[in-house]
C-alpha cells in the first residue's frame, strides 16, 4: 500500500478514474458537475494505491484562505469500503497539509458520511445544505 | 451514442478512466508508461459515450509533421468490444482530422489488432517492432 500526493499525470489519471467510476457511474452525478475548474494540471490529488498500478481511494487537496485546506471528492472503490482505507488516506492528507503550513482541515461531507468524518475527528460547523444536488454538512478539524 | 473530441476535463477524465481500466488494470501496462508527456491539459481526446455519463471507447489525437495525425491509445471497454464502437470512433476521428487539415492517419497498432485496423483501411508500413513492451506494426491510411 502506498499513498501518493502529486499532480503528476499518473496520479491525476488514477484520481479521475476512481471519480468517474464512483461518483459519475455508480452514484449518477453528472460528469459536468463532478469534474470542474479545480481539476487542473496543477492540482494535487492524494491517491491510495493498494498495489503500484491499482488505485482504490482518492481525494483532492483544495487549499483555502487562512491556512485552511479542504479535502474534496473523497471516495473509495466500492469493493474496498469499510476497511479503513478512506481514513488512512485522510490521515495522510492531514499530515501533508500540516507539512505544508495548513492549520485546519475542512470537509463538505455528505450527510451519509457524517459519522465517518466525526470518527476521523471532524465536527459539523454548518449545514446541512444542498451542494451539487446532495445534502452536505460543513465539517472542520483543527490540525494543530 | 455521442462522440466528442475535446480537451475539456470531462473528456480527459473519461479517456483516462478507460485507459486506467483497460491498459493499466486489465492489460497490466505500467501506469508510468501508459500515461505520458502527451497527456496534457491541451491534448484532445476522442471519446465515445454510449450514454451522457457513460464513456466506452477512446483515442488520443496526436498530430505529427506534414499533416499526418496519429491515433493513439485506442481502446474500448471490455464488455463492449466486437460491436463496432472502436471503428465508429476511429471513423469519426478521421473525419475530425480531415476537417482539421490532416491528409494521412497513422496508427501504431498491436499485432493482435492488425486485422481490425486493416478492416478500417490501414496498411502496414513498418514493423513489427517493440514499443512500450508490446509488438506493434506501423500502419497508415490516406484520408483524402
PDB file of C-alpha atoms in Angstrom:
ATOM      1  CA  UNK A   1       0.000   0.000   0.000  1.00  0.00           C
ATOM      2  CA  UNK A   2       1.275   3.414  -0.902  1.00  0.00           C
ATOM      3  CA  UNK A   3      -0.252   6.874  -0.620  1.00  0.00           C
ATOM      4  CA  UNK A   4       0.943   9.466  -3.111  1.00  0.00           C
ATOM      5  CA  UNK A   5       0.290  13.209  -3.173  1.00  0.00           C
ATOM      6  CA  UNK A   6       1.132  14.617  -6.559  1.00  0.00           C
ATOM      7  CA  UNK A   7      -0.154  16.441  -9.613  1.00  0.00           C
ATOM      8  CA  UNK A   8       1.659  14.083 -11.975  1.00  0.00           C
ATOM      9  CA  UNK A   9      -0.397  12.599 -14.755  1.00  0.00           C
ATOM     10  CA  UNK A  10      -0.321   9.091 -13.263  1.00  0.00           C
ATOM     11  CA  UNK A  11      -1.861  10.382 -10.048  1.00  0.00           C
ATOM     12  CA  UNK A  12      -4.382  12.589 -11.777  1.00  0.00           C
ATOM     13  CA  UNK A  13      -5.434   9.774 -14.081  1.00  0.00           C
ATOM     14  CA  UNK A  14      -5.925   7.453 -11.105  1.00  0.00           C
ATOM     15  CA  UNK A  15      -7.992  10.083  -9.279  1.00  0.00           C
ATOM     16  CA  UNK A  16     -10.166  10.792 -12.333  1.00  0.00           C
ATOM     17  CA  UNK A  17     -10.653   7.073 -12.989  1.00  0.00           C
ATOM     18  CA  UNK A  18     -11.914   6.483  -9.443  1.00  0.00           C
ATOM     19  CA  UNK A  19     -14.211   9.508  -9.530  1.00  0.00           C
ATOM     20  CA  UNK A  20     -15.599   8.541 -12.952  1.00  0.00           C
ATOM     21  CA  UNK A  21     -16.383   5.038 -11.654  1.00  0.00           C
ATOM     22  CA  UNK A  22     -17.694   6.061  -8.230  1.00  0.00           C
ATOM     23  CA  UNK A  23     -19.300   9.498  -8.469  1.00  0.00           C
ATOM     24  CA  UNK A  24     -20.378   9.515 -12.109  1.00  0.00           C
ATOM     25  CA  UNK A  25     -21.198   5.893 -12.943  1.00  0.00           C
ATOM     26  CA  UNK A  26     -22.100   4.440  -9.537  1.00  0.00           C
ATOM     27  CA  UNK A  27     -23.694   7.489  -7.910  1.00  0.00           C
ATOM     28  CA  UNK A  28     -25.119   9.122 -11.001  1.00  0.00           C
ATOM     29  CA  UNK A  29     -23.558  12.566 -10.571  1.00  0.00           C
ATOM     30  CA  UNK A  30     -23.289  14.386 -13.889  1.00  0.00           C
ATOM     31  CA  UNK A  31     -19.703  14.347 -15.168  1.00  0.00           C
ATOM     32  CA  UNK A  32     -20.003  18.067 -15.884  1.00  0.00           C
ATOM     33  CA  UNK A  33     -20.656  18.656 -12.188  1.00  0.00           C
ATOM     34  CA  UNK A  34     -18.181  16.086 -10.886  1.00  0.00           C
ATOM     35  CA  UNK A  35     -15.252  17.412 -12.905  1.00  0.00           C
ATOM     36  CA  UNK A  36     -14.806  21.139 -12.539  1.00  0.00           C
ATOM     37  CA  UNK A  37     -12.423  24.065 -12.804  1.00  0.00           C
ATOM     38  CA  UNK A  38     -10.426  22.876  -9.821  1.00  0.00           C
ATOM     39  CA  UNK A  39      -9.305  19.827 -11.795  1.00  0.00           C
ATOM     40  CA  UNK A  40      -6.266  21.345 -13.463  1.00  0.00           C
ATOM     41  CA  UNK A  41      -2.781  20.142 -14.361  1.00  0.00           C
ATOM     42  CA  UNK A  42      -1.517  21.851 -11.223  1.00  0.00           C
ATOM     43  CA  UNK A  43      -3.972  20.313  -8.774  1.00  0.00           C
ATOM     44  CA  UNK A  44      -2.535  17.856  -6.283  1.00  0.00           C
ATOM     45  CA  UNK A  45      -4.504  14.700  -5.565  1.00  0.00           C
ATOM     46  CA  UNK A  46      -3.981  12.129  -2.883  1.00  0.00           C
ATOM     47  CA  UNK A  47      -4.249   8.581  -4.150  1.00  0.00           C
ATOM     48  CA  UNK A  48      -4.035   5.372  -2.149  1.00  0.00           C
ATOM     49  CA  UNK A  49      -2.580   2.599  -4.288  1.00  0.00           C
ATOM     50  CA  UNK A  50      -3.195  -0.903  -2.934  1.00  0.00           C
ATOM     51  CA  UNK A  51      -0.615  -2.096  -5.462  1.00  0.00           C
ATOM     52  CA  UNK A  52       1.527   0.048  -7.776  1.00  0.00           C
ATOM     53  CA  UNK A  53      -0.985   0.212 -10.635  1.00  0.00           C
ATOM     54  CA  UNK A  54      -4.130  -0.303  -8.602  1.00  0.00           C
ATOM     55  CA  UNK A  55      -5.565   2.862  -7.012  1.00  0.00           C
ATOM     56  CA  UNK A  56      -8.511   2.350  -4.654  1.00  0.00           C
ATOM     57  CA  UNK A  57      -9.088   5.691  -2.874  1.00  0.00           C
ATOM     58  CA  UNK A  58      -8.580   9.345  -3.689  1.00  0.00           C
ATOM     59  CA  UNK A  59      -9.152  12.904  -2.537  1.00  0.00           C
ATOM     60  CA  UNK A  60      -8.462  16.369  -3.882  1.00  0.00           C
ATOM     61  CA  UNK A  61      -6.362  18.920  -1.994  1.00  0.00           C
ATOM     62  CA  UNK A  62      -8.040  22.328  -2.076  1.00  0.00           C
ATOM     63  CA  UNK A  63      -6.115  24.979  -0.133  1.00  0.00           C
ATOM     64  CA  UNK A  64      -8.365  27.833   1.015  1.00  0.00           C
ATOM     65  CA  UNK A  65      -7.592  31.159   2.676  1.00  0.00           C
ATOM     66  CA  UNK A  66      -6.101  31.493   6.166  1.00  0.00           C
ATOM     67  CA  UNK A  67      -4.162  28.223   6.158  1.00  0.00           C
ATOM     68  CA  UNK A  68      -7.328  26.179   5.799  1.00  0.00           C
ATOM     69  CA  UNK A  69      -7.378  23.230   3.441  1.00  0.00           C
ATOM     70  CA  UNK A  70     -10.433  21.494   2.111  1.00  0.00           C
ATOM     71  CA  UNK A  71     -10.331  17.811   1.324  1.00  0.00           C
ATOM     72  CA  UNK A  72     -12.689  17.282  -1.576  1.00  0.00           C
ATOM     73  CA  UNK A  73     -14.002  14.490  -3.794  1.00  0.00           C
ATOM     74  CA  UNK A  74     -13.150  11.794  -1.258  1.00  0.00           C
ATOM     75  CA  UNK A  75     -14.042   8.313  -2.444  1.00  0.00           C
ATOM     76  CA  UNK A  76     -13.064   4.668  -2.189  1.00  0.00           C
ATOM     77  CA  UNK A  77     -13.562   1.923  -4.747  1.00  0.00           C
ATOM     78  CA  UNK A  78     -16.753   0.036  -3.915  1.00  0.00           C
ATOM     79  CA  UNK A  79     -15.233  -3.352  -3.064  1.00  0.00           C
ATOM     80  CA  UNK A  80     -12.767  -1.738  -0.659  1.00  0.00           C
ATOM     81  CA  UNK A  81     -15.073   0.352   1.502  1.00  0.00           C
ATOM     82  CA  UNK A  82     -15.409  -0.140   5.237  1.00  0.00           C
ATOM     83  CA  UNK A  83     -11.841  -1.363   5.574  1.00  0.00           C
ATOM     84  CA  UNK A  84     -10.216   1.819   6.803  1.00  0.00           C
ATOM     85  CA  UNK A  85      -8.608   2.904   3.530  1.00  0.00           C
ATOM     86  CA  UNK A  86     -10.501   6.195   3.364  1.00  0.00           C
ATOM     87  CA  UNK A  87      -9.438   7.044   6.893  1.00  0.00           C
ATOM     88  CA  UNK A  88      -5.797   6.140   6.152  1.00  0.00           C
ATOM     89  CA  UNK A  89      -5.837   8.403   3.126  1.00  0.00           C
ATOM     90  CA  UNK A  90      -7.475  11.245   5.033  1.00  0.00           C
ATOM     91  CA  UNK A  91      -4.929  10.996   7.844  1.00  0.00           C
ATOM     92  CA  UNK A  92      -2.101  11.079   5.323  1.00  0.00           C
ATOM     93  CA  UNK A  93      -3.679  14.135   3.715  1.00  0.00           C
ATOM     94  CA  UNK A  94      -3.856  15.867   7.098  1.00  0.00           C
ATOM     95  CA  UNK A  95      -0.170  15.094   7.585  1.00  0.00           C
ATOM     96  CA  UNK A  96       0.589  16.503   4.122  1.00  0.00           C
ATOM     97  CA  UNK A  97      -1.414  19.614   5.000  1.00  0.00           C
ATOM     98  CA  UNK A  98       0.450  20.134   8.271  1.00  0.00           C
ATOM     99  CA  UNK A  99       3.790  19.806   6.499  1.00  0.00           C
ATOM    100  CA  UNK A 100       2.580  22.391   4.006  1.00  0.00           C
ATOM    101  CA  UNK A 101       1.658  25.016   6.568  1.00  0.00           C
ATOM    102  CA  UNK A 102      -2.062  24.376   6.981  1.00  0.00           C
ATOM    103  CA  UNK A 103      -3.655  24.542  10.418  1.00  0.00           C
ATOM    104  CA  UNK A 104      -7.224  23.478   9.768  1.00  0.00           C
ATOM    105  CA  UNK A 105      -8.950  20.855   7.627  1.00  0.00           C
ATOM    106  CA  UNK A 106     -12.386  21.274   6.118  1.00  0.00           C
ATOM    107  CA  UNK A 107     -14.752  18.809   4.515  1.00  0.00           C
ATOM    108  CA  UNK A 108     -18.097  19.288   2.823  1.00  0.00           C
ATOM    109  CA  UNK A 109     -19.324  15.857   3.717  1.00  0.00           C
ATOM    110  CA  UNK A 110     -22.483  14.189   2.539  1.00  0.00           C
ATOM    111  CA  UNK A 111     -24.926  13.579   5.378  1.00  0.00           C
ATOM    112  CA  UNK A 112     -24.468   9.845   4.936  1.00  0.00           C
ATOM    113  CA  UNK A 113     -20.750  10.195   5.618  1.00  0.00           C
ATOM    114  CA  UNK A 114     -21.054  12.494   8.652  1.00  0.00           C
ATOM    115  CA  UNK A 115     -20.497   9.706  11.187  1.00  0.00           C
ATOM    116  CA  UNK A 116     -17.391   8.554   9.324  1.00  0.00           C
ATOM    117  CA  UNK A 117     -15.869  12.036   9.358  1.00  0.00           C
ATOM    118  CA  UNK A 118     -16.772  12.500  13.020  1.00  0.00           C
ATOM    119  CA  UNK A 119     -14.823   9.320  13.718  1.00  0.00           C
ATOM    120  CA  UNK A 120     -11.922  10.988  11.915  1.00  0.00           C
ATOM    121  CA  UNK A 121     -12.141  13.969  14.284  1.00  0.00           C
ATOM    122  CA  UNK A 122     -14.250  16.413  12.247  1.00  0.00           C
ATOM    123  CA  UNK A 123     -17.096  18.443  13.729  1.00  0.00           C
ATOM    124  CA  UNK A 124     -20.073  19.955  11.984  1.00  0.00           C
ATOM    125  CA  UNK A 125     -19.752  23.739  11.644  1.00  0.00           C
ATOM    126  CA  UNK A 126     -22.588  24.444   9.204  1.00  0.00           C
ATOM    127  CA  UNK A 127     -25.441  22.931   7.240  1.00  0.00           C
ATOM    128  CA  UNK A 128     -26.932  20.730   6.150  1.00  0.00           C
ATOM    129  CA  UNK A 129     -27.481  22.399   2.794  1.00  0.00           C
ATOM    130  CA  UNK A 130     -27.537  21.288  -0.797  1.00  0.00           C
ATOM    131  CA  UNK A 131     -24.355  21.202  -2.854  1.00  0.00           C
ATOM    132  CA  UNK A 132     -24.113  19.607  -6.297  1.00  0.00           C
ATOM    133  CA  UNK A 133     -27.501  18.018  -5.691  1.00  0.00           C
ATOM    134  CA  UNK A 134     -26.768  16.257  -2.392  1.00  0.00           C
ATOM    135  CA  UNK A 135     -27.300  17.332   1.245  1.00  0.00           C
ATOM    136  CA  UNK A 136     -23.958  18.091   2.831  1.00  0.00           C
ATOM    137  CA  UNK A 137     -22.652  19.369   6.135  1.00  0.00           C
ATOM    138  CA  UNK A 138     -19.601  21.561   6.515  1.00  0.00           C
ATOM    139  CA  UNK A 139     -17.152  19.949   8.910  1.00  0.00           C
ATOM    140  CA  UNK A 140     -13.831  21.085  10.316  1.00  0.00           C
ATOM    141  CA  UNK A 141     -10.896  19.749  12.280  1.00  0.00           C
ATOM    142  CA  UNK A 142      -8.015  21.601  13.872  1.00  0.00           C
ATOM    143  CA  UNK A 143      -4.819  20.075  12.560  1.00  0.00           C
ATOM    144  CA  UNK A 144      -2.552  21.526  15.185  1.00  0.00           C
TER     145      UNK A 144
ATOM    146  CA  UNK B   1     -24.462   7.483 -28.562  1.00  0.00           C
ATOM    147  CA  UNK B   2     -22.310  10.547 -28.936  1.00  0.00           C
ATOM    148  CA  UNK B   3     -18.686  11.017 -29.947  1.00  0.00           C
ATOM    149  CA  UNK B   4     -16.896  14.031 -28.551  1.00  0.00           C
ATOM    150  CA  UNK B   5     -13.493  15.456 -29.484  1.00  0.00           C
ATOM    151  CA  UNK B   6     -12.300  17.846 -26.823  1.00  0.00           C
ATOM    152  CA  UNK B   7      -9.633  18.642 -24.277  1.00  0.00           C
ATOM    153  CA  UNK B   8     -12.198  19.580 -21.640  1.00  0.00           C
ATOM    154  CA  UNK B   9     -11.795  17.967 -18.250  1.00  0.00           C
ATOM    155  CA  UNK B  10     -14.880  15.777 -18.654  1.00  0.00           C
ATOM    156  CA  UNK B  11     -13.469  14.290 -21.838  1.00  0.00           C
ATOM    157  CA  UNK B  12      -9.979  13.879 -20.457  1.00  0.00           C
ATOM    158  CA  UNK B  13     -11.279  12.261 -17.289  1.00  0.00           C
ATOM    159  CA  UNK B  14     -13.334   9.802 -19.342  1.00  0.00           C
ATOM    160  CA  UNK B  15     -10.323   8.964 -21.526  1.00  0.00           C
ATOM    161  CA  UNK B  16      -8.036   8.460 -18.525  1.00  0.00           C
ATOM    162  CA  UNK B  17     -10.637   6.341 -16.728  1.00  0.00           C
ATOM    163  CA  UNK B  18     -10.950   4.000 -19.705  1.00  0.00           C
ATOM    164  CA  UNK B  19      -7.177   3.737 -20.157  1.00  0.00           C
ATOM    165  CA  UNK B  20      -6.635   3.121 -16.436  1.00  0.00           C
ATOM    166  CA  UNK B  21      -9.209   0.304 -16.506  1.00  0.00           C
ATOM    167  CA  UNK B  22      -8.171  -1.228 -19.821  1.00  0.00           C
ATOM    168  CA  UNK B  23      -4.450  -0.674 -20.372  1.00  0.00           C
ATOM    169  CA  UNK B  24      -3.244  -0.475 -16.772  1.00  0.00           C
ATOM    170  CA  UNK B  25      -5.563  -2.750 -14.794  1.00  0.00           C
ATOM    171  CA  UNK B  26      -6.746  -5.224 -17.439  1.00  0.00           C
ATOM    172  CA  UNK B  27      -3.641  -5.420 -19.619  1.00  0.00           C
ATOM    173  CA  UNK B  28      -1.003  -4.823 -16.967  1.00  0.00           C
ATOM    174  CA  UNK B  29       0.796  -1.912 -18.609  1.00  0.00           C
ATOM    175  CA  UNK B  30       2.622   0.222 -16.059  1.00  0.00           C
ATOM    176  CA  UNK B  31       0.740   3.457 -15.406  1.00  0.00           C
ATOM    177  CA  UNK B  32       4.023   5.349 -15.762  1.00  0.00           C
ATOM    178  CA  UNK B  33       4.277   4.047 -19.324  1.00  0.00           C
ATOM    179  CA  UNK B  34       0.591   4.328 -20.186  1.00  0.00           C
ATOM    180  CA  UNK B  35       0.299   7.969 -19.118  1.00  0.00           C
ATOM    181  CA  UNK B  36       2.991  10.130 -20.633  1.00  0.00           C
ATOM    182  CA  UNK B  37       4.023  13.635 -21.605  1.00  0.00           C
ATOM    183  CA  UNK B  38       1.463  13.747 -24.383  1.00  0.00           C
ATOM    184  CA  UNK B  39      -1.340  13.660 -21.801  1.00  0.00           C
ATOM    185  CA  UNK B  40      -1.598  17.370 -21.154  1.00  0.00           C
ATOM    186  CA  UNK B  41      -4.414  19.826 -20.477  1.00  0.00           C
ATOM    187  CA  UNK B  42      -4.247  20.817 -24.139  1.00  0.00           C
ATOM    188  CA  UNK B  43      -4.456  17.329 -25.602  1.00  0.00           C
ATOM    189  CA  UNK B  44      -7.631  16.477 -27.473  1.00  0.00           C
ATOM    190  CA  UNK B  45      -9.174  13.056 -26.929  1.00  0.00           C
ATOM    191  CA  UNK B  46     -11.960  11.379 -28.773  1.00  0.00           C
ATOM    192  CA  UNK B  47     -14.475   9.702 -26.512  1.00  0.00           C
ATOM    193  CA  UNK B  48     -17.495   7.643 -27.491  1.00  0.00           C
ATOM    194  CA  UNK B  49     -20.239   7.993 -24.895  1.00  0.00           C
ATOM    195  CA  UNK B  50     -22.914   5.294 -25.049  1.00  0.00           C
ATOM    196  CA  UNK B  51     -24.948   7.490 -22.695  1.00  0.00           C
ATOM    197  CA  UNK B  52     -24.102  11.006 -21.490  1.00  0.00           C
ATOM    198  CA  UNK B  53     -22.077   9.909 -18.444  1.00  0.00           C
ATOM    199  CA  UNK B  54     -21.019   6.516 -19.731  1.00  0.00           C
ATOM    200  CA  UNK B  55     -17.882   6.525 -21.936  1.00  0.00           C
ATOM    201  CA  UNK B  56     -16.969   3.206 -23.563  1.00  0.00           C
ATOM    202  CA  UNK B  57     -14.232   3.940 -26.123  1.00  0.00           C
ATOM    203  CA  UNK B  58     -11.455   6.468 -26.506  1.00  0.00           C
ATOM    204  CA  UNK B  59      -8.448   7.525 -28.540  1.00  0.00           C
ATOM    205  CA  UNK B  60      -5.835  10.256 -28.382  1.00  0.00           C
ATOM    206  CA  UNK B  61      -5.275  12.714 -31.228  1.00  0.00           C
ATOM    207  CA  UNK B  62      -1.559  13.153 -31.896  1.00  0.00           C
ATOM    208  CA  UNK B  63      -0.829  15.494 -34.802  1.00  0.00           C
ATOM    209  CA  UNK B  64       2.576  14.817 -36.395  1.00  0.00           C
ATOM    210  CA  UNK B  65       4.549  16.659 -39.040  1.00  0.00           C
ATOM    211  CA  UNK B  66       3.431  17.026 -42.659  1.00  0.00           C
ATOM    212  CA  UNK B  67      -0.321  16.907 -41.984  1.00  0.00           C
ATOM    213  CA  UNK B  68      -0.091  13.406 -40.573  1.00  0.00           C
ATOM    214  CA  UNK B  69      -2.070  12.536 -37.462  1.00  0.00           C
ATOM    215  CA  UNK B  70      -1.508   9.572 -35.245  1.00  0.00           C
ATOM    216  CA  UNK B  71      -4.412   7.968 -33.435  1.00  0.00           C
ATOM    217  CA  UNK B  72      -3.038   6.630 -30.177  1.00  0.00           C
ATOM    218  CA  UNK B  73      -4.193   4.802 -27.056  1.00  0.00           C
ATOM    219  CA  UNK B  74      -7.236   3.350 -28.797  1.00  0.00           C
ATOM    220  CA  UNK B  75      -9.343   1.182 -26.529  1.00  0.00           C
ATOM    221  CA  UNK B  76     -12.885   0.010 -25.845  1.00  0.00           C
ATOM    222  CA  UNK B  77     -14.432  -1.074 -22.549  1.00  0.00           C
ATOM    223  CA  UNK B  78     -14.235  -4.850 -22.299  1.00  0.00           C
ATOM    224  CA  UNK B  79     -17.971  -5.636 -22.355  1.00  0.00           C
ATOM    225  CA  UNK B  80     -18.456  -3.504 -25.473  1.00  0.00           C
ATOM    226  CA  UNK B  81     -15.772  -4.897 -27.756  1.00  0.00           C
ATOM    227  CA  UNK B  82     -16.552  -6.532 -31.070  1.00  0.00           C
ATOM    228  CA  UNK B  83     -19.645  -4.395 -31.587  1.00  0.00           C
ATOM    229  CA  UNK B  84     -18.190  -1.794 -33.925  1.00  0.00           C
ATOM    230  CA  UNK B  85     -17.748   1.019 -31.416  1.00  0.00           C
ATOM    231  CA  UNK B  86     -13.976   1.248 -31.938  1.00  0.00           C
ATOM    232  CA  UNK B  87     -14.463   1.515 -35.672  1.00  0.00           C
ATOM    233  CA  UNK B  88     -17.166   4.191 -35.274  1.00  0.00           C
ATOM    234  CA  UNK B  89     -14.842   6.214 -33.072  1.00  0.00           C
ATOM    235  CA  UNK B  90     -11.913   5.813 -35.456  1.00  0.00           C
ATOM    236  CA  UNK B  91     -14.013   6.912 -38.429  1.00  0.00           C
ATOM    237  CA  UNK B  92     -15.172   9.961 -36.505  1.00  0.00           C
ATOM    238  CA  UNK B  93     -11.542  10.727 -35.641  1.00  0.00           C
ATOM    239  CA  UNK B  94     -10.584  10.504 -39.337  1.00  0.00           C
ATOM    240  CA  UNK B  95     -13.386  12.929 -40.121  1.00  0.00           C
ATOM    241  CA  UNK B  96     -12.147  15.282 -37.377  1.00  0.00           C
ATOM    242  CA  UNK B  97      -8.632  15.015 -38.809  1.00  0.00           C
ATOM    243  CA  UNK B  98      -9.789  15.822 -42.330  1.00  0.00           C
ATOM    244  CA  UNK B  99     -11.679  18.860 -41.088  1.00  0.00           C
ATOM    245  CA  UNK B 100      -8.526  19.945 -39.310  1.00  0.00           C
ATOM    246  CA  UNK B 101      -6.277  19.820 -42.334  1.00  0.00           C
ATOM    247  CA  UNK B 102      -4.741  16.376 -41.986  1.00  0.00           C
ATOM    248  CA  UNK B 103      -4.227  14.177 -45.022  1.00  0.00           C
ATOM    249  CA  UNK B 104      -2.953  10.943 -43.542  1.00  0.00           C
ATOM    250  CA  UNK B 105      -3.725   8.831 -40.498  1.00  0.00           C
ATOM    251  CA  UNK B 106      -1.189   6.709 -38.671  1.00  0.00           C
ATOM    252  CA  UNK B 107      -1.580   4.006 -36.056  1.00  0.00           C
ATOM    253  CA  UNK B 108       0.992   2.059 -34.096  1.00  0.00           C
ATOM    254  CA  UNK B 109      -1.196  -0.976 -33.756  1.00  0.00           C
ATOM    255  CA  UNK B 110      -0.556  -4.020 -31.662  1.00  0.00           C
ATOM    256  CA  UNK B 111      -0.085  -7.132 -33.795  1.00  0.00           C
ATOM    257  CA  UNK B 112      -3.287  -8.568 -32.334  1.00  0.00           C
ATOM    258  CA  UNK B 113      -5.244  -5.594 -33.664  1.00  0.00           C
ATOM    259  CA  UNK B 114      -3.705  -5.533 -37.143  1.00  0.00           C
ATOM    260  CA  UNK B 115      -6.650  -7.273 -38.807  1.00  0.00           C
ATOM    261  CA  UNK B 116      -9.063  -4.821 -37.191  1.00  0.00           C
ATOM    262  CA  UNK B 117      -7.150  -1.811 -38.471  1.00  0.00           C
ATOM    263  CA  UNK B 118      -6.834  -3.372 -41.952  1.00  0.00           C
ATOM    264  CA  UNK B 119     -10.616  -3.640 -41.960  1.00  0.00           C
ATOM    265  CA  UNK B 120     -10.643   0.087 -41.202  1.00  0.00           C
ATOM    266  CA  UNK B 121      -8.484   0.759 -44.278  1.00  0.00           C
ATOM    267  CA  UNK B 122      -4.996   0.920 -42.747  1.00  0.00           C
ATOM    268  CA  UNK B 123      -1.963  -0.765 -44.310  1.00  0.00           C
ATOM    269  CA  UNK B 124       1.242  -1.863 -42.631  1.00  0.00           C
ATOM    270  CA  UNK B 125       4.154   0.450 -43.473  1.00  0.00           C
ATOM    271  CA  UNK B 126       6.735  -0.766 -40.950  1.00  0.00           C
ATOM    272  CA  UNK B 127       7.466  -3.284 -38.229  1.00  0.00           C
ATOM    273  CA  UNK B 128       6.709  -5.309 -36.294  1.00  0.00           C
ATOM    274  CA  UNK B 129       8.889  -3.890 -33.537  1.00  0.00           C
ATOM    275  CA  UNK B 130       8.575  -3.461 -29.800  1.00  0.00           C
ATOM    276  CA  UNK B 131       7.006  -0.348 -28.325  1.00  0.00           C
ATOM    277  CA  UNK B 132       6.120   0.029 -24.645  1.00  0.00           C
ATOM    278  CA  UNK B 133       6.696  -3.697 -24.256  1.00  0.00           C
ATOM    279  CA  UNK B 134       4.351  -4.978 -26.957  1.00  0.00           C
ATOM    280  CA  UNK B 135       4.953  -5.916 -30.624  1.00  0.00           C
ATOM    281  CA  UNK B 136       3.396  -3.288 -32.854  1.00  0.00           C
ATOM    282  CA  UNK B 137       3.141  -2.542 -36.545  1.00  0.00           C
ATOM    283  CA  UNK B 138       3.115   0.926 -38.010  1.00  0.00           C
ATOM    284  CA  UNK B 139       0.056   1.372 -40.195  1.00  0.00           C
ATOM    285  CA  UNK B 140      -1.163   4.217 -42.344  1.00  0.00           C
ATOM    286  CA  UNK B 141      -4.226   5.332 -44.256  1.00  0.00           C
ATOM    287  CA  UNK B 142      -4.656   8.122 -46.760  1.00  0.00           C
ATOM    288  CA  UNK B 143      -7.511  10.291 -45.543  1.00  0.00           C
ATOM    289  CA  UNK B 144      -8.052  12.104 -48.834  1.00  0.00           C
TER     290      UNK B 144
END
